[in-house]
Amino acid sequence: MVSTVVRGSVDVLSTALLLLVVLMLWGYPRLQAAQVQRLVGWQGEYRVTVSPAGITCRNDHATLIQKWPFFQGYRETSGHFVLLSRDPNIMCLDVLPKRGAHDARELERLRAILDQYTPRV
């Protein structure tokens, strides 16, 4: 396409398709995020407590208590701890953002609890 532009003849259809693909690549994740926010936004703020008993997730309308045997293990990323259920289809997972910890000591304490009750996978 660059050689066509250099020669002075731009194929309108190719240009339109390229712009459409770029627009879709840019816009699709934003549309998905907006849709998810609309679906769960009414639930309010989530609060998660991790303890030796398990994980408790609360919002303005419900409380979910998950005991440690529910989880097959966890993975750690640079910004999150992701707990995976024992369901082979991984229909349920919990994502704990590290930004929820106040300091590095809390992250170490959380990591120690996770290591004690569920393996890294």
CSV table of N, CA and C in Angstrom, one decimal:
chain,number,residue,atom,x,y,z
A,1,MET,N,0.8,-1.2,0.0
A,1,MET,CA,0.0,0.0,0.0
A,1,MET,C,0.9,1.3,0.0
A,2,VAL,N,2.0,1.2,0.7
A,2,VAL,CA,2.9,2.4,0.7
A,2,VAL,C,3.4,2.7,-0.7
A,3,SER,N,3.7,1.7,-1.5
A,3,SER,CA,4.2,1.9,-2.8
A,3,SER,C,3.1,2.6,-3.7
A,4,THR,N,1.9,2.2,-3.4
A,4,THR,CA,0.8,2.8,-4.2
A,4,THR,C,0.6,4.2,-3.8
A,5,VAL,N,0.8,4.6,-2.6
A,5,VAL,CA,0.6,6.0,-2.1
A,5,VAL,C,1.8,6.8,-2.7
A,6,VAL,N,3.0,6.2,-2.8
A,6,VAL,CA,4.1,6.9,-3.3
A,6,VAL,C,3.9,7.2,-4.8
A,7,ARG,N,3.3,6.3,-5.5
A,7,ARG,CA,3.1,6.5,-7.0
A,7,ARG,C,1.9,7.5,-7.2
A,8,GLY,N,1.2,7.8,-6.2
A,8,GLY,CA,0.1,8.8,-6.3
A,8,GLY,C,-1.3,8.2,-6.5
A,9,SER,N,-1.4,6.9,-6.6
A,9,SER,CA,-2.8,6.3,-6.7
A,9,SER,C,-3.1,5.5,-5.5
A,10,VAL,N,-4.1,5.9,-4.7
A,10,VAL,CA,-4.5,5.2,-3.5
A,10,VAL,C,-5.8,4.5,-3.8
A,11,ASP,N,-5.8,3.2,-3.5
A,11,ASP,CA,-7.0,2.5,-3.7
A,11,ASP,C,-8.0,2.8,-2.6
A,12,VAL,N,-9.1,3.4,-2.9
A,12,VAL,CA,-10.1,3.8,-1.9
A,12,VAL,C,-10.6,2.7,-1.0
A,13,LEU,N,-10.9,1.5,-1.6
A,13,LEU,CA,-11.4,0.4,-0.9
A,13,LEU,C,-10.4,-0.1,0.1
A,14,SER,N,-9.1,-0.3,-0.3
A,14,SER,CA,-8.1,-0.7,0.6
A,14,SER,C,-7.9,0.2,1.8
A,15,THR,N,-7.9,1.5,1.5
A,15,THR,CA,-7.8,2.5,2.5
A,15,THR,C,-8.9,2.5,3.5
A,16,ALA,N,-10.1,2.3,3.0
A,16,ALA,CA,-11.3,2.2,3.8
A,16,ALA,C,-11.3,1.0,4.7
A,17,LEU,N,-10.9,-0.1,4.1
A,17,LEU,CA,-10.8,-1.4,4.9
A,17,LEU,C,-9.7,-1.2,6.0
A,18,LEU,N,-8.6,-0.6,5.7
A,18,LEU,CA,-7.5,-0.4,6.7
A,18,LEU,C,-8.0,0.4,7.8
A,19,LEU,N,-8.7,1.5,7.5
A,19,LEU,CA,-9.2,2.4,8.5
A,19,LEU,C,-10.3,1.7,9.4
A,20,LEU,N,-11.1,0.9,8.8
A,20,LEU,CA,-12.1,0.1,9.5
A,20,LEU,C,-11.4,-0.9,10.5
A,21,VAL,N,-10.4,-1.6,10.0
A,21,VAL,CA,-9.7,-2.5,10.9
A,21,VAL,C,-9.1,-1.8,12.0
A,22,VAL,N,-8.4,-0.7,11.8
A,22,VAL,CA,-7.8,0.1,12.9
A,22,VAL,C,-8.8,0.6,13.9
A,23,LEU,N,-9.9,1.1,13.4
A,23,LEU,CA,-11.0,1.5,14.2
A,23,LEU,C,-11.6,0.4,15.1
A,24,MET,N,-11.7,-0.8,14.5
A,24,MET,CA,-12.3,-1.9,15.2
A,24,MET,C,-11.3,-2.4,16.3
A,25,LEU,N,-10.0,-2.4,15.9
A,25,LEU,CA,-9.0,-2.8,16.9
A,25,LEU,C,-8.9,-1.9,18.1
A,26,TRP,N,-9.1,-0.6,17.8
A,26,TRP,CA,-9.0,0.4,18.9
A,26,TRP,C,-10.3,0.4,19.7
A,27,GLY,N,-11.5,0.3,19.0
A,27,GLY,CA,-12.8,0.5,19.7
A,27,GLY,C,-13.4,-0.7,20.3
A,28,TYR,N,-13.1,-1.9,19.8
A,28,TYR,CA,-13.7,-3.1,20.4
A,28,TYR,C,-13.5,-3.4,21.8
A,29,PRO,N,-12.2,-3.3,22.3
A,29,PRO,CA,-12.0,-3.5,23.8
A,29,PRO,C,-12.7,-2.4,24.6
A,30,ARG,N,-12.8,-1.2,24.1
A,30,ARG,CA,-13.5,-0.2,24.8
A,30,ARG,C,-15.0,-0.4,24.9
A,31,LEU,N,-15.6,-0.9,23.8
A,31,LEU,CA,-17.0,-1.3,23.8
A,31,LEU,C,-17.3,-2.5,24.8
A,32,GLN,N,-16.4,-3.4,24.8
A,32,GLN,CA,-16.5,-4.6,25.7
A,32,GLN,C,-16.5,-4.1,27.2
A,33,ALA,N,-15.5,-3.2,27.5
A,33,ALA,CA,-15.3,-2.7,28.9
A,33,ALA,C,-16.6,-1.9,29.3
A,34,ALA,N,-17.1,-1.1,28.4
A,34,ALA,CA,-18.3,-0.4,28.7
A,34,ALA,C,-19.5,-1.3,28.9
A,35,GLN,N,-19.6,-2.4,28.2
A,35,GLN,CA,-20.7,-3.3,28.4
A,35,GLN,C,-20.6,-4.0,29.7
A,36,VAL,N,-19.4,-4.4,30.1
A,36,VAL,CA,-19.2,-5.1,31.4
A,36,VAL,C,-19.5,-4.1,32.5
A,37,GLN,N,-19.1,-2.9,32.4
A,37,GLN,CA,-19.4,-1.9,33.4
A,37,GLN,C,-20.9,-1.7,33.6
A,38,ARG,N,-21.6,-1.7,32.5
A,38,ARG,CA,-23.1,-1.5,32.5
A,38,ARG,C,-23.7,-2.7,33.2
A,39,LEU,N,-23.2,-3.9,33.0
A,39,LEU,CA,-23.7,-5.1,33.6
A,39,LEU,C,-23.5,-5.2,35.1
A,40,VAL,N,-22.3,-4.8,35.5
A,40,VAL,CA,-22.0,-5.0,37.0
A,40,VAL,C,-22.0,-3.7,37.7
A,41,GLY,N,-22.1,-2.6,37.1
A,41,GLY,CA,-22.0,-1.3,37.8
A,41,GLY,C,-23.0,-1.1,38.9
A,42,TRP,N,-24.2,-1.6,38.7
A,42,TRP,CA,-25.3,-1.5,39.7
A,42,TRP,C,-25.0,-2.1,41.0
A,43,GLN,N,-24.0,-3.1,41.0
A,43,GLN,CA,-23.7,-3.8,42.2
A,43,GLN,C,-22.9,-3.0,43.2
A,44,GLY,N,-22.3,-1.9,42.8
A,44,GLY,CA,-21.6,-1.1,43.7
A,44,GLY,C,-20.1,-1.6,43.9
A,45,GLU,N,-19.5,-1.1,44.9
A,45,GLU,CA,-18.1,-1.4,45.2
A,45,GLU,C,-18.0,-2.8,45.8
A,46,TYR,N,-17.0,-3.5,45.3
A,46,TYR,CA,-16.6,-4.9,45.8
A,46,TYR,C,-15.6,-4.7,46.9
A,47,ARG,N,-15.8,-5.5,48.0
A,47,ARG,CA,-14.8,-5.5,49.1
A,47,ARG,C,-14.4,-7.0,49.3
A,48,VAL,N,-13.2,-7.3,49.3
A,48,VAL,CA,-12.7,-8.7,49.5
A,48,VAL,C,-11.9,-8.8,50.7
A,49,THR,N,-12.2,-9.9,51.5
A,49,THR,CA,-11.4,-10.2,52.7
A,49,THR,C,-10.8,-11.6,52.5
A,50,VAL,N,-9.5,-11.7,52.7
A,50,VAL,CA,-8.8,-13.0,52.6
A,50,VAL,C,-8.4,-13.4,54.0
A,51,SER,N,-8.8,-14.6,54.4
A,51,SER,CA,-8.5,-15.0,55.8
A,51,SER,C,-8.2,-16.5,55.8
A,52,PRO,N,-7.8,-17.1,56.9
A,52,PRO,CA,-7.5,-18.5,56.9
A,52,PRO,C,-8.8,-19.3,56.6
A,53,ALA,N,-10.0,-18.7,56.8
A,53,ALA,CA,-11.2,-19.4,56.5
A,53,ALA,C,-11.5,-19.5,55.0
A,54,GLY,N,-11.0,-18.6,54.2
A,54,GLY,CA,-11.3,-18.5,52.8
A,54,GLY,C,-11.3,-17.1,52.3
A,55,ILE,N,-12.1,-16.9,51.2
A,55,ILE,CA,-12.2,-15.5,50.7
A,55,ILE,C,-13.6,-15.1,50.7
A,56,THR,N,-13.9,-13.9,51.2
A,56,THR,CA,-15.2,-13.3,51.3
A,56,THR,C,-15.3,-12.1,50.4
A,57,CYS,N,-16.2,-12.2,49.5
A,57,CYS,CA,-16.5,-11.1,48.6
A,57,CYS,C,-17.8,-10.4,48.9
A,58,ARG,N,-17.8,-9.1,49.1
A,58,ARG,CA,-19.1,-8.4,49.5
A,58,ARG,C,-19.3,-7.3,48.5
A,59,ASN,N,-20.5,-7.0,48.2
A,59,ASN,CA,-20.9,-5.8,47.6
A,59,ASN,C,-22.2,-5.3,48.3
A,60,ASP,N,-22.8,-4.3,47.7
A,60,ASP,CA,-24.0,-3.7,48.4
A,60,ASP,C,-25.2,-4.6,48.5
A,61,HIS,N,-25.2,-5.7,47.7
A,61,HIS,CA,-26.3,-6.6,47.6
A,61,HIS,C,-26.1,-8.0,48.0
A,62,ALA,N,-24.9,-8.4,48.1
A,62,ALA,CA,-24.6,-9.9,48.3
A,62,ALA,C,-23.3,-10.1,49.0
A,63,THR,N,-23.2,-11.3,49.6
A,63,THR,CA,-21.9,-11.7,50.2
A,63,THR,C,-21.6,-13.1,49.7
A,64,LEU,N,-20.4,-13.4,49.2
A,64,LEU,CA,-20.0,-14.7,48.7
A,64,LEU,C,-18.8,-15.1,49.5
A,65,ILE,N,-19.0,-16.3,50.1
A,65,ILE,CA,-17.9,-16.9,50.9
A,65,ILE,C,-17.4,-18.1,50.2
A,66,GLN,N,-16.1,-18.1,49.9
A,66,GLN,CA,-15.5,-19.3,49.2
A,66,GLN,C,-14.4,-19.8,50.1
A,67,LYS,N,-14.5,-21.1,50.4
A,67,LYS,CA,-13.5,-21.7,51.3
A,67,LYS,C,-12.4,-22.2,50.4
A,68,TRP,N,-11.2,-22.4,51.0
A,68,TRP,CA,-10.0,-22.8,50.3
A,68,TRP,C,-10.1,-24.0,49.4
A,69,PRO,N,-10.8,-25.1,49.8
A,69,PRO,CA,-10.9,-26.2,48.9
A,69,PRO,C,-11.6,-25.9,47.6
A,70,PHE,N,-12.3,-24.8,47.5
A,70,PHE,CA,-13.0,-24.4,46.2
A,70,PHE,C,-11.9,-24.1,45.1
A,71,PHE,N,-10.7,-23.7,45.5
A,71,PHE,CA,-9.7,-23.2,44.6
A,71,PHE,C,-8.7,-24.3,44.3
A,72,GLN,N,-8.4,-24.4,43.0
A,72,GLN,CA,-7.3,-25.3,42.5
A,72,GLN,C,-5.9,-24.7,42.8
A,73,GLY,N,-5.8,-23.4,42.8
A,73,GLY,CA,-4.6,-22.7,43.0
A,73,GLY,C,-4.7,-21.3,42.6
A,74,TYR,N,-3.5,-20.6,42.5
A,74,TYR,CA,-3.5,-19.2,42.1
A,74,TYR,C,-2.3,-18.9,41.3
A,75,ARG,N,-2.4,-17.8,40.5
A,75,ARG,CA,-1.3,-17.3,39.7
A,75,ARG,C,-1.1,-15.9,40.1
A,76,GLU,N,0.1,-15.4,40.1
A,76,GLU,CA,0.4,-14.1,40.4
A,76,GLU,C,1.0,-13.4,39.2
A,77,THR,N,0.4,-12.2,38.9
A,77,THR,CA,0.9,-11.4,37.8
A,77,THR,C,1.5,-10.1,38.4
A,78,SER,N,2.0,-9.2,37.6
A,78,SER,CA,2.6,-8.0,38.1
A,78,SER,C,1.6,-7.1,38.9
A,79,GLY,N,0.3,-7.2,38.5
A,79,GLY,CA,-0.7,-6.4,39.2
A,79,GLY,C,-1.8,-7.1,39.9
A,80,HIS,N,-1.8,-8.5,39.8
A,80,HIS,CA,-3.0,-9.2,40.4
A,80,HIS,C,-2.6,-10.5,41.0
A,81,PHE,N,-3.4,-11.0,41.8
A,81,PHE,CA,-3.4,-12.4,42.2
A,81,PHE,C,-4.7,-13.0,41.6
A,82,VAL,N,-4.6,-14.1,40.9
A,82,VAL,CA,-5.8,-14.7,40.2
A,82,VAL,C,-6.0,-16.1,40.8
A,83,LEU,N,-7.1,-16.3,41.5
A,83,LEU,CA,-7.4,-17.6,42.1
A,83,LEU,C,-8.3,-18.4,41.1
A,84,LEU,N,-8.0,-19.6,40.8
A,84,LEU,CA,-8.7,-20.4,39.9
A,84,LEU,C,-9.5,-21.5,40.6
A,85,SER,N,-10.7,-21.7,40.1
A,85,SER,CA,-11.6,-22.7,40.8
A,85,SER,C,-11.2,-24.1,40.3
A,86,ARG,N,-11.7,-25.1,41.0
A,86,ARG,CA,-11.4,-26.5,40.6
A,86,ARG,C,-12.2,-26.9,39.4
A,87,ASP,N,-13.2,-26.1,39.0
A,87,ASP,CA,-14.0,-26.4,37.8
A,87,ASP,C,-13.0,-26.5,36.6
A,88,PRO,N,-13.1,-27.6,35.9
A,88,PRO,CA,-12.2,-27.8,34.7
A,88,PRO,C,-12.4,-26.8,33.6
A,89,ASN,N,-13.5,-26.2,33.6
A,89,ASN,CA,-13.8,-25.1,32.6
A,89,ASN,C,-13.4,-23.8,33.1
A,90,ILE,N,-12.9,-23.7,34.3
A,90,ILE,CA,-12.6,-22.4,35.0
A,90,ILE,C,-13.8,-21.4,34.8
A,91,MET,N,-14.9,-21.9,35.2
A,91,MET,CA,-16.1,-21.0,35.1
A,91,MET,C,-16.1,-19.9,36.2
A,92,CYS,N,-15.3,-20.1,37.2
A,92,CYS,CA,-15.2,-19.1,38.3
A,92,CYS,C,-13.8,-18.8,38.6
A,93,LEU,N,-13.4,-17.5,38.7
A,93,LEU,CA,-12.1,-17.1,39.2
A,93,LEU,C,-12.3,-15.8,40.0
A,94,ASP,N,-11.3,-15.6,40.9
A,94,ASP,CA,-11.3,-14.4,41.7
A,94,ASP,C,-10.0,-13.7,41.3
A,95,VAL,N,-10.2,-12.4,41.1
A,95,VAL,CA,-9.0,-11.5,40.7
A,95,VAL,C,-8.9,-10.6,41.9
A,96,LEU,N,-7.7,-10.6,42.5
A,96,LEU,CA,-7.4,-9.7,43.6
A,96,LEU,C,-6.4,-8.7,43.1
A,97,PRO,N,-6.7,-7.5,42.9
A,97,PRO,CA,-5.8,-6.5,42.4
A,97,PRO,C,-4.8,-6.1,43.6
A,98,LYS,N,-3.5,-6.0,43.2
A,98,LYS,CA,-2.5,-5.7,44.2
A,98,LYS,C,-2.7,-4.3,44.7
A,99,ARG,N,-3.3,-3.4,43.9
A,99,ARG,CA,-3.5,-2.0,44.3
A,99,ARG,C,-4.4,-1.9,45.5
A,100,GLY,N,-5.1,-3.0,45.9
A,100,GLY,CA,-5.9,-3.0,47.1
A,100,GLY,C,-5.2,-3.1,48.4
A,101,ALA,N,-3.9,-3.5,48.3
A,101,ALA,CA,-3.1,-3.5,49.5
A,101,ALA,C,-2.5,-2.2,49.8
A,102,HIS,N,-2.4,-1.8,51.1
A,102,HIS,CA,-1.9,-0.5,51.5
A,102,HIS,C,-0.4,-0.4,51.3
A,103,ASP,N,0.3,-1.5,51.5
A,103,ASP,CA,1.8,-1.4,51.4
A,103,ASP,C,2.3,-2.8,51.1
A,104,ALA,N,3.7,-2.9,51.0
A,104,ALA,CA,4.3,-4.2,50.6
A,104,ALA,C,4.1,-5.2,51.6
A,105,ARG,N,4.1,-4.9,52.9
A,105,ARG,CA,3.8,-5.9,54.0
A,105,ARG,C,2.5,-6.6,53.8
A,106,GLU,N,1.5,-5.8,53.4
A,106,GLU,CA,0.2,-6.5,53.2
A,106,GLU,C,0.2,-7.4,52.0
A,107,LEU,N,1.0,-7.1,51.0
A,107,LEU,CA,1.1,-8.0,49.8
A,107,LEU,C,1.8,-9.3,50.3
A,108,GLU,N,2.9,-9.1,51.1
A,108,GLU,CA,3.6,-10.3,51.6
A,108,GLU,C,2.7,-11.2,52.4
A,109,ARG,N,1.9,-10.6,53.3
A,109,ARG,CA,1.0,-11.3,54.1
A,109,ARG,C,-0.1,-12.0,53.3
A,110,LEU,N,-0.6,-11.4,52.3
A,110,LEU,CA,-1.6,-12.0,51.4
A,110,LEU,C,-0.9,-13.2,50.6
A,111,ARG,N,0.3,-13.0,50.1
A,111,ARG,CA,1.0,-14.0,49.4
A,111,ARG,C,1.2,-15.2,50.3
A,112,ALA,N,1.6,-15.0,51.6
A,112,ALA,CA,1.8,-16.1,52.6
A,112,ALA,C,0.5,-16.8,52.8
A,113,ILE,N,-0.6,-16.2,52.9
A,113,ILE,CA,-1.9,-16.9,53.1
A,113,ILE,C,-2.2,-17.7,51.9
A,114,LEU,N,-2.1,-17.1,50.7
A,114,LEU,CA,-2.3,-17.9,49.5
A,114,LEU,C,-1.4,-19.1,49.4
A,115,ASP,N,-0.2,-18.9,49.7
A,115,ASP,CA,0.8,-20.1,49.6
A,115,ASP,C,0.4,-21.1,50.6
A,116,GLN,N,-0.1,-20.7,51.8
A,116,GLN,CA,-0.4,-21.7,52.8
A,116,GLN,C,-1.6,-22.5,52.5
A,117,TYR,N,-2.6,-21.9,51.8
A,117,TYR,CA,-3.9,-22.6,51.6
A,117,TYR,C,-4.1,-23.1,50.2
A,118,THR,N,-3.4,-22.6,49.2
A,118,THR,CA,-3.6,-23.1,47.9
A,118,THR,C,-2.3,-23.0,47.1
A,119,PRO,N,-2.0,-23.9,46.2
A,119,PRO,CA,-0.7,-23.9,45.5
A,119,PRO,C,-0.7,-22.9,44.3
A,120,ARG,N,0.5,-22.5,44.0
A,120,ARG,CA,0.7,-21.7,42.8
A,120,ARG,C,0.6,-22.6,41.6
A,121,VAL,N,-0.1,-22.2,40.6
A,121,VAL,CA,-0.3,-23.1,39.4
A,121,VAL,C,0.2,-22.3,38.2
